[in-house]
Every structure is written in C-alpha cells, then in structure tokens.
Amino acid sequence: MNAPETRTAPPEPHVMKTYGRLPVALSHGRGCWLWDTEGRKYLDGLGGIAVNTLGHGHTRLVPALQEQIAKLIHSSNYYHVPLQEQLAAKLCELSGLTNVFFCSTGLEANEAALKIARKFGHDQGIERPEIVVYEKSFHGRSIATLSATGNPKVQAGFGPLVEGFVRVPLNDVAALDSVAASNPNVVAVFLEVIQGEGGVNPATVEYLQAVRRICDERGWLLMLDEVQCGMGRTGKWFAHQWAGILPGVMPLAKGLGSGVPVGAVVCGPRAANVFAPGNHGTTFGGNPLAMRAGVETIRIMEEDGLLQNAATVGAALRAGLERELAGVDGVVEIRGQGLMLGIELARNCGELLGRAAQAGLMLSVTADRVVRLVPPLILSADEAAQIVAILAPLIKTFLAEAQP
Ligand SMILES: Cc1ncc(COP(=O)(O)O)c(C=O)c1O
C-alpha cells in the first residue's frame, strides 16, 4: 500500500471531541476502496461500521438516490409516504413479521423497542415492567439504550440510569430460567444475535431456540437487536434466521440504507399494535430519501446475490485468517459469521486501528482486544485475500512485540 509513515490530523476546533479519531480524512470511495484527502488508498474492511452494504459510489444506488433527491427528500408523517409501505412490505416479506415503524438510527430503533416492551407490559396491568438484557451488549447511547447496554464504560458519568432492566450473561439458559422463576414483572428479552461492540460474540443456535421457548412459555416479547448483524451480513437476511426462530420485535438500522440513515423496528403481531396514534414518532423517520435507500439497497442485494456473497466471501475471509494465524501465540479465537468477523487477541490491541490504516486497511477494534471486520457485502474473494494479506502480518508483528 502507498501510505506514508506520518500523517497530520486536520484541525477541528469546532467539532465536539466525542471521538478518538485517526489523523485521516476520507474524500471519496468506489466499491470496497476509499481514498483520503491526500490521495492515499484504503481497502474498506469496516464499511462505515457495518453500514455501507453496497460499498461506495454504487453504480445503481447512486442514480436512484439522485433521482429521489430531485423528486422529494422529506415530506412529513402528517401525510402518507408510499415508499414507507413499499419498504415495510419488503421487510415483512423477508422477516416473516407484520408491521414496521421507521426511524433514522439504531438507538432510535432500540428506544422504540424498549417503549413497545414497556407498554406491552402496562397493557397487561404490569405497572413496573422489566426487560431482560445482557452482559457485554450494546444498544446505543441514549439514556435508555445505554442503560440497557452491558458495558460500564458506556454508562460511566451518565447516571442515574433508567431502571427496569435485569441483566444476564449470554448463552446461559439457567440464568434466564432463574430470572423467569423469580421475576413476575419481566415482559421481554432483548439481545443482539451477535454482539457487535461487545466483541463479536454470537448467541448460539441452541441458546436462541431456548430463549424463544422461554418467551413462549412466559408470554414475553422476544426482541432481537439486529442493528449490526442484520441486513444480510451473516449470509441470511437476519442473523436469527440461522436458528429458525421468529422474534416479536426486531430493531434494524446500519446496513439498511447503505449509508443513508435509516432505522426500523420490525414487529410481529403481538407487538405491532402496542403503539396507538400519538404514542411514538420522529420527524425524519421514514422520509422518502431514507425509504428509497432501503428499497434500492434490498433490491440490489437481491439482484446481485449479496447474501450468498456474504456467506461465501465471509467463509473465505475467515479461512484465510485461520490459515495465516494458525498457531500464532496470542490469537485467542476467530469468530463470527459471514462478513461479521472478530479476531480476539490476548492483549489490548487498539493501536492496530492506526497501524492497519497506515498499511491501507480500514477495520475496527472493539471490546479492547477484538479486531473486527464488517466490510461491505460486495467484498470480492480477491479483496478478502488482500485483507488477509495486510492484516495477518500486522497481527503477527503486533503480538510478537509483546513477547518477553
Ligand atoms: C447492536 C447495535 N445496536 C444499536 C446500535 C446503535 O446504533 P446507532 O449508532 O445507529 O444509534 C449499535 C451501534 O453500533 C449496535 O451495534
């Protein structure tokens, strides 16, 4: 790759310092490649954190969005938005669920899901409804969603937290059974099928099926946060479909609009009518531009077989990483599914973010020691091989430095 050793951060005196940024400013992209303002080229293993489903500058998405922008960007939920019905019908067809509420981000979708769960409880006369949530989970950074999140770092400084959550470890059926036995106020279980920010931790098929069964027995809502792992990333439209189960509520966002902000809460019959007119809303939710982005993203994914691509290229990427990192001291585990992969190392590896960028690769490090790859779903086998060729030596060098 053509990245030099040193870079200077662009000055940003007016943007709030909420992110630790690399000294890189991106200018444009094409497919799975990005260029910065100084002309350096990067292979995109990050996809804007699981957002750019169709990569950058897609030759069919861009003209469709341009046409939509010229026609109508935003109207208002005072009126019907026909594209909402079109995208909702498609999401229902793909998920087997029945109704959709649209918003703009992942936390908003989760916030709506939490409100649905609480009202679902109140409608049954439960005055202090509680929701089961998970250790190491991430659901967003609003006060309610950070309270649901299982990461003390995300919560620190923002107390008092919202109450009404019971926390359990992932993949531990006994822990959920014990909540069921002791807490009559529980109304819902809320989990990511593959925890993303928590370190790419998959819920097992057996666990998901057990949660489905317990929810059925108790009359609880099963709410699956597919904001990161959904929209084809694992090789099925939604990650829970690998377990052959149906959720009652499924928040989506990230990849749904291929970069245009779109969030959605897809509901089954028990949750679909919990909100009455006036109970919930958001100005930007379901605007024509966002809806068109969702419709076209799904259309192109279907036309180009991107679920299959995510499965096969994801498997090749994983196999390449497993081959190159086999037996390397300090590589704890390679896990995930399709194009959502995590490589857990034995020590904190945040600095790999910058080193990878220096080497021309975008990726992320999450939960301190997990290198995460969530590239566009258009990634080719050749590009997957290039990711391996850049990343494996970086990881090996990094781990070798730590040896005594
Ligand atoms: C599983 C999950 N839920 C919710 C969110 C929050 O989404 P947003 O950043 O769009 O609010 C994220 C973001 O990383 C996520 O991974």
Coordinates of N, CA, C and O in Angstrom, one line a residue, residues 191-294:
L191 N -31.9 -8.9 23.1 CA -30.5 -9.2 22.8 C -30.1 -9.1 21.4 O -30.9 -9.1 20.5
E192 N -28.7 -8.9 21.2 CA -28.1 -9.0 19.9 C -27.9 -10.4 19.5 O -27.3 -11.2 20.4
V193 N -28.2 -10.8 18.3 CA -27.9 -12.2 17.9 C -26.4 -12.5 17.9 O -25.9 -13.5 18.2
I194 N -25.7 -11.5 17.3 CA -24.2 -11.5 17.5 C -23.9 -10.1 18.1 O -24.1 -9.1 17.5
Q195 N -23.4 -10.2 19.3 CA -23.0 -8.9 20.0 C -21.8 -8.3 19.1 O -20.8 -8.9 18.9
G196 N -22.0 -7.1 18.7 CA -21.0 -6.4 17.9 C -20.0 -5.7 18.7 O -18.8 -6.1 18.8
E197 N -20.4 -4.6 19.3 CA -19.5 -3.8 20.1 C -18.9 -4.5 21.3 O -17.8 -4.2 21.7
G198 N -19.6 -5.5 21.7 CA -19.1 -6.3 22.9 C -18.0 -7.3 22.5 O -17.5 -8.1 23.4
G199 N -17.6 -7.4 21.2 CA -16.5 -8.2 20.8 C -16.9 -9.3 19.9 O -16.2 -10.4 19.8
V200 N -17.9 -9.2 19.1 CA -18.3 -10.2 18.1 C -18.6 -11.5 18.8 O -17.9 -12.5 18.6
N201 N -19.6 -11.5 19.7 CA -19.9 -12.7 20.5 C -21.3 -13.2 20.0 O -22.3 -12.7 20.3
P202 N -21.3 -14.4 19.3 CA -22.5 -14.9 18.8 C -23.4 -15.6 19.9 O -22.8 -16.3 20.8
A203 N -24.7 -15.4 19.9 CA -25.6 -16.2 20.7 C -25.6 -17.6 19.9 O -25.7 -17.6 18.7
T204 N -25.6 -18.7 20.6 CA -25.6 -20.0 20.0 C -27.0 -20.2 19.5 O -28.0 -19.7 20.0
V205 N -27.1 -21.1 18.5 CA -28.4 -21.5 17.9 C -29.2 -22.1 19.1 O -30.4 -21.8 19.2
E206 N -28.6 -23.0 19.9 CA -29.3 -23.6 21.0 C -29.9 -22.6 22.0 O -31.0 -22.7 22.5
Y207 N -29.0 -21.6 22.2 CA -29.5 -20.6 23.2 C -30.7 -19.8 22.6 O -31.7 -19.6 23.3
L208 N -30.6 -19.4 21.3 CA -31.7 -18.6 20.7 C -33.0 -19.4 20.8 O -34.0 -18.9 21.0
Q209 N -32.8 -20.7 20.5 CA -34.0 -21.5 20.5 C -34.6 -21.7 21.9 O -35.8 -21.7 22.1
A210 N -33.7 -21.7 22.9 CA -34.2 -21.8 24.3 C -34.8 -20.5 24.7 O -35.9 -20.5 25.4
V211 N -34.3 -19.4 24.3 CA -34.9 -18.1 24.6 C -36.3 -18.0 24.0 O -37.2 -17.5 24.6
R212 N -36.4 -18.4 22.7 CA -37.7 -18.4 22.1 C -38.7 -19.2 22.9 O -39.8 -18.8 23.1
R213 N -38.2 -20.4 23.3 CA -39.2 -21.3 24.1 C -39.6 -20.7 25.4 O -40.8 -20.6 25.7
I214 N -38.6 -20.1 26.1 CA -38.9 -19.5 27.4 C -39.9 -18.3 27.2 O -40.8 -18.1 27.9
C215 N -39.6 -17.5 26.1 CA -40.5 -16.4 25.8 C -41.9 -16.9 25.5 O -42.9 -16.3 26.0
D216 N -42.0 -18.0 24.8 CA -43.4 -18.5 24.5 C -44.1 -19.0 25.8 O -45.2 -18.7 26.0
E217 N -43.3 -19.7 26.6 CA -43.9 -20.2 27.9 C -44.4 -19.0 28.8 O -45.4 -19.2 29.5
R218 N -43.6 -17.9 28.8 CA -43.9 -16.9 29.7 C -44.8 -15.7 29.1 O -45.2 -14.8 29.8
G219 N -45.0 -15.8 27.8 CA -45.7 -14.7 27.2 C -44.9 -13.4 27.0 O -45.4 -12.3 26.9
W220 N -43.5 -13.6 27.1 CA -42.6 -12.4 26.9 C -42.4 -12.1 25.5 O -42.5 -13.0 24.6
L221 N -42.1 -10.8 25.2 CA -41.7 -10.4 23.8 C -40.2 -10.8 23.6 O -39.4 -10.5 24.5
L222 N -39.9 -11.4 22.5 CA -38.5 -11.6 22.2 C -38.1 -10.5 21.2 O -38.6 -10.4 20.1
M223 N -37.1 -9.7 21.7 CA -36.7 -8.5 20.9 C -35.2 -8.7 20.5 O -34.4 -8.8 21.4
L224 N -35.0 -8.9 19.2 CA -33.7 -9.1 18.7 C -33.1 -7.9 18.1 O -33.6 -7.5 17.0
D225 N -32.0 -7.4 18.7 CA -31.4 -6.2 18.1 C -30.5 -6.7 17.0 O -29.4 -7.2 17.2
E226 N -31.0 -6.4 15.7 CA -30.2 -6.8 14.5 C -29.6 -5.6 13.8 O -29.4 -5.6 12.6
V227 N -29.4 -4.6 14.6 CA -28.9 -3.3 14.1 C -27.6 -3.6 13.3 O -27.3 -3.1 12.2
Q228 N -26.7 -4.4 14.0 CA -25.4 -4.6 13.4 C -25.3 -5.9 12.6 O -24.7 -6.0 11.5
C229 N -25.9 -7.0 13.1 CA -25.7 -8.3 12.5 C -26.8 -8.6 11.4 O -26.7 -9.6 10.7
G230 N -27.8 -7.7 11.3 CA -28.9 -8.0 10.3 C -28.5 -7.5 8.9 O -27.4 -7.1 8.6
M231 N -29.5 -7.4 8.1 CA -29.4 -7.0 6.7 C -28.4 -7.7 5.9 O -27.6 -7.1 5.2
G232 N -28.4 -9.0 6.0 CA -27.6 -9.9 5.1 C -26.2 -10.1 5.5 O -25.5 -10.9 4.9
R233 N -25.7 -9.5 6.6 CA -24.3 -9.5 7.0 C -23.8 -10.9 7.2 O -22.7 -11.3 6.9
T234 N -24.7 -11.8 7.8 CA -24.2 -13.1 8.2 C -24.5 -14.1 7.1 O -24.1 -15.3 7.2
G235 N -25.1 -13.7 6.0 CA -25.4 -14.6 4.9 C -26.9 -15.0 4.9 O -27.3 -15.7 4.0
K236 N -27.6 -14.6 5.9 CA -29.1 -14.6 5.8 C -29.6 -13.2 6.0 O -28.8 -12.4 6.5
W237 N -30.8 -12.9 5.7 CA -31.3 -11.6 5.8 C -31.1 -11.1 7.3 O -30.6 -10.0 7.5
F238 N -31.5 -12.0 8.2 CA -31.4 -11.6 9.6 C -30.7 -12.8 10.3 O -30.9 -13.9 10.1
A239 N -29.8 -12.4 11.3 CA -28.9 -13.4 11.9 C -29.7 -14.5 12.6 O -29.3 -15.7 12.7
H240 N -30.8 -14.1 13.2 CA -31.6 -15.1 14.0 C -32.2 -16.2 13.1 O -32.6 -17.3 13.5
Q241 N -32.2 -16.0 11.7 CA -32.8 -16.9 10.8 C -31.9 -18.2 10.8 O -32.4 -19.3 10.4
W242 N -30.7 -18.1 11.2 CA -29.8 -19.3 11.3 C -30.4 -20.3 12.3 O -30.1 -21.5 12.3
A243 N -31.1 -19.7 13.3 CA -31.7 -20.6 14.4 C -33.1 -21.0 14.1 O -33.7 -21.7 14.9
G244 N -33.6 -20.6 13.0 CA -35.0 -21.0 12.6 C -36.1 -20.4 13.6 O -37.1 -21.0 13.7
I245 N -35.8 -19.3 14.2 CA -36.8 -18.7 15.1 C -37.3 -17.4 14.6 O -36.8 -16.8 13.6
L246 N -38.4 -16.9 15.2 CA -39.0 -15.6 14.8 C -39.0 -14.7 16.0 O -39.5 -15.2 17.1
P247 N -38.5 -13.5 15.9 CA -38.6 -12.6 17.0 C -40.0 -12.0 17.0 O -40.7 -12.0 16.1
G248 N -40.3 -11.3 18.1 CA -41.5 -10.5 18.2 C -41.3 -9.1 17.8 O -42.2 -8.4 17.3
V249 N -40.0 -8.6 18.0 CA -39.6 -7.2 17.7 C -38.2 -7.3 17.2 O -37.3 -7.9 17.8
M250 N -37.9 -6.6 16.1 CA -36.5 -6.6 15.6 C -36.1 -5.2 15.1 O -36.5 -4.7 14.1
P251 N -35.3 -4.5 15.9 CA -34.7 -3.3 15.5 C -33.7 -3.4 14.5 O -32.8 -4.3 14.6
L252 N -33.7 -2.6 13.4 CA -32.7 -2.6 12.4 C -32.2 -1.2 12.2 O -32.9 -0.2 12.5
A253 N -31.0 -1.0 11.6 CA -30.5 0.3 11.1 C -29.3 0.0 10.3 O -29.4 -0.8 9.3
K254 N -28.2 0.7 10.6 CA -26.9 0.5 9.9 C -27.0 0.1 8.4 O -27.2 1.0 7.6
G255 N -26.9 -1.2 8.1 CA -26.8 -1.5 6.7 C -28.1 -1.3 5.8 O -28.0 -1.5 4.6
L256 N -29.2 -1.1 6.5 CA -30.5 -1.0 5.8 C -30.5 0.1 4.7 O -31.1 -0.1 3.6
G257 N -29.8 1.2 4.9 CA -29.8 2.3 3.9 C -28.5 2.4 3.2 O -28.3 3.4 2.4
S258 N -27.6 1.5 3.4 CA -26.3 1.6 2.7 C -25.6 2.9 2.9 O -24.8 3.3 2.0
G259 N -25.8 3.6 3.9 CA -25.1 4.8 4.2 C -26.1 6.0 4.5 O -25.7 6.9 5.1
V260 N -27.3 5.9 3.9 CA -28.3 6.9 4.2 C -28.9 6.5 5.6 O -29.3 5.3 5.7
P261 N -29.0 7.4 6.5 CA -29.5 7.0 7.8 C -31.0 6.4 7.8 O -31.9 7.2 7.3
V262 N -31.2 5.2 8.1 CA -32.5 4.6 8.2 C -32.5 3.6 9.4 O -31.6 2.8 9.5
G263 N -33.5 3.7 10.2 CA -33.7 2.7 11.2 C -35.1 2.2 11.1 O -36.0 2.8 10.5
A264 N -35.3 1.0 11.6 CA -36.7 0.4 11.5 C -36.9 -0.6 12.7 O -35.9 -1.2 13.2
V265 N -38.1 -0.6 13.2 CA -38.5 -1.6 14.2 C -39.5 -2.5 13.5 O -40.6 -2.1 13.2
V266 N -39.1 -3.7 13.3 CA -40.0 -4.7 12.6 C -40.7 -5.5 13.6 O -40.0 -6.1 14.5
C267 N -42.0 -5.6 13.6 CA -42.7 -6.2 14.7 C -43.6 -7.4 14.2 O -44.2 -7.3 13.1
G268 N -43.8 -8.4 15.0 CA -44.8 -9.4 14.8 C -46.1 -9.0 15.4 O -46.2 -7.9 16.0
P269 N -47.1 -9.9 15.2 CA -48.5 -9.5 15.6 C -48.7 -9.0 17.0 O -49.5 -8.2 17.3
R270 N -47.9 -9.6 18.0 CA -48.2 -9.2 19.4 C -47.7 -7.8 19.7 O -48.2 -7.2 20.6
A271 N -46.7 -7.4 18.9 CA -46.1 -6.1 19.2 C -46.6 -5.0 18.3 O -46.6 -3.8 18.6
A272 N -47.2 -5.4 17.1 CA -47.5 -4.5 16.1 C -48.5 -3.4 16.4 O -48.5 -2.3 15.9
N273 N -49.4 -3.7 17.3 CA -50.5 -2.8 17.7 C -50.4 -2.2 19.1 O -51.3 -1.7 19.6
V274 N -49.2 -2.3 19.7 CA -49.0 -1.8 21.0 C -49.0 -0.3 21.0 O -49.6 0.3 21.8
F275 N -48.3 0.3 20.0 CA -48.4 1.8 19.9 C -49.7 2.2 19.3 O -50.1 1.7 18.2
A276 N -50.4 3.1 19.9 CA -51.6 3.8 19.3 C -51.1 5.1 18.7 O -50.1 5.6 19.1
P277 N -51.9 5.7 17.8 CA -51.5 7.0 17.3 C -51.2 8.0 18.5 O -51.9 8.1 19.4
G278 N -50.1 8.7 18.3 CA -49.7 9.6 19.4 C -48.7 9.0 20.3 O -48.0 9.8 21.1
N279 N -48.5 7.7 20.4 CA -47.6 7.1 21.3 C -46.1 7.2 20.9 O -45.2 7.2 21.8
H280 N -45.9 7.4 19.6 CA -44.5 7.4 19.3 C -44.3 8.1 17.9 O -45.3 8.0 17.1
G281 N -43.2 8.7 17.6 CA -43.0 9.3 16.4 C -41.6 10.0 16.3 O -40.9 10.1 17.3
T282 N -41.2 10.4 15.1 CA -40.0 11.1 14.9 C -40.0 11.8 13.6 O -40.4 11.2 12.6
T283 N -39.5 13.0 13.5 CA -39.6 13.9 12.4 C -39.1 13.2 11.1 O -39.7 13.2 10.1
F284 N -37.8 12.7 11.2 CA -37.1 12.3 10.0 C -37.6 10.8 9.6 O -37.3 10.4 8.5
G285 N -38.2 10.1 10.6 CA -38.4 8.7 10.4 C -39.2 8.4 9.1 O -40.3 9.0 8.9
G286 N -38.7 7.5 8.3 CA -39.4 7.1 7.1 C -39.5 8.1 6.0 O -40.4 8.1 5.1
N287 N -38.6 9.1 5.9 CA -38.7 10.1 4.9 C -38.4 9.5 3.5 O -37.7 8.4 3.4
P288 N -38.9 10.1 2.4 CA -38.7 9.4 1.1 C -37.3 9.1 0.7 O -37.1 8.0 0.2
L289 N -36.3 9.9 1.1 CA -35.0 9.6 0.7 C -34.5 8.3 1.4 O -33.9 7.4 0.8
A290 N -34.7 8.3 2.7 CA -34.3 7.1 3.5 C -35.0 5.9 3.0 O -34.4 4.8 2.9
M291 N -36.3 6.0 2.7 CA -37.0 4.8 2.3 C -36.5 4.3 0.9 O -36.4 3.1 0.7
R292 N -36.2 5.2 0.1 CA -35.7 4.9 -1.3 C -34.4 4.1 -1.1 O -34.1 3.1 -1.8
A293 N -33.6 4.6 -0.2 CA -32.3 4.0 0.1 C -32.5 2.6 0.5 O -31.8 1.6 0.1
G294 N -33.5 2.3 1.4 CA -33.7 1.0 1.9 C -34.3 0.1 0.8 O -33.8 -1.1 0.6

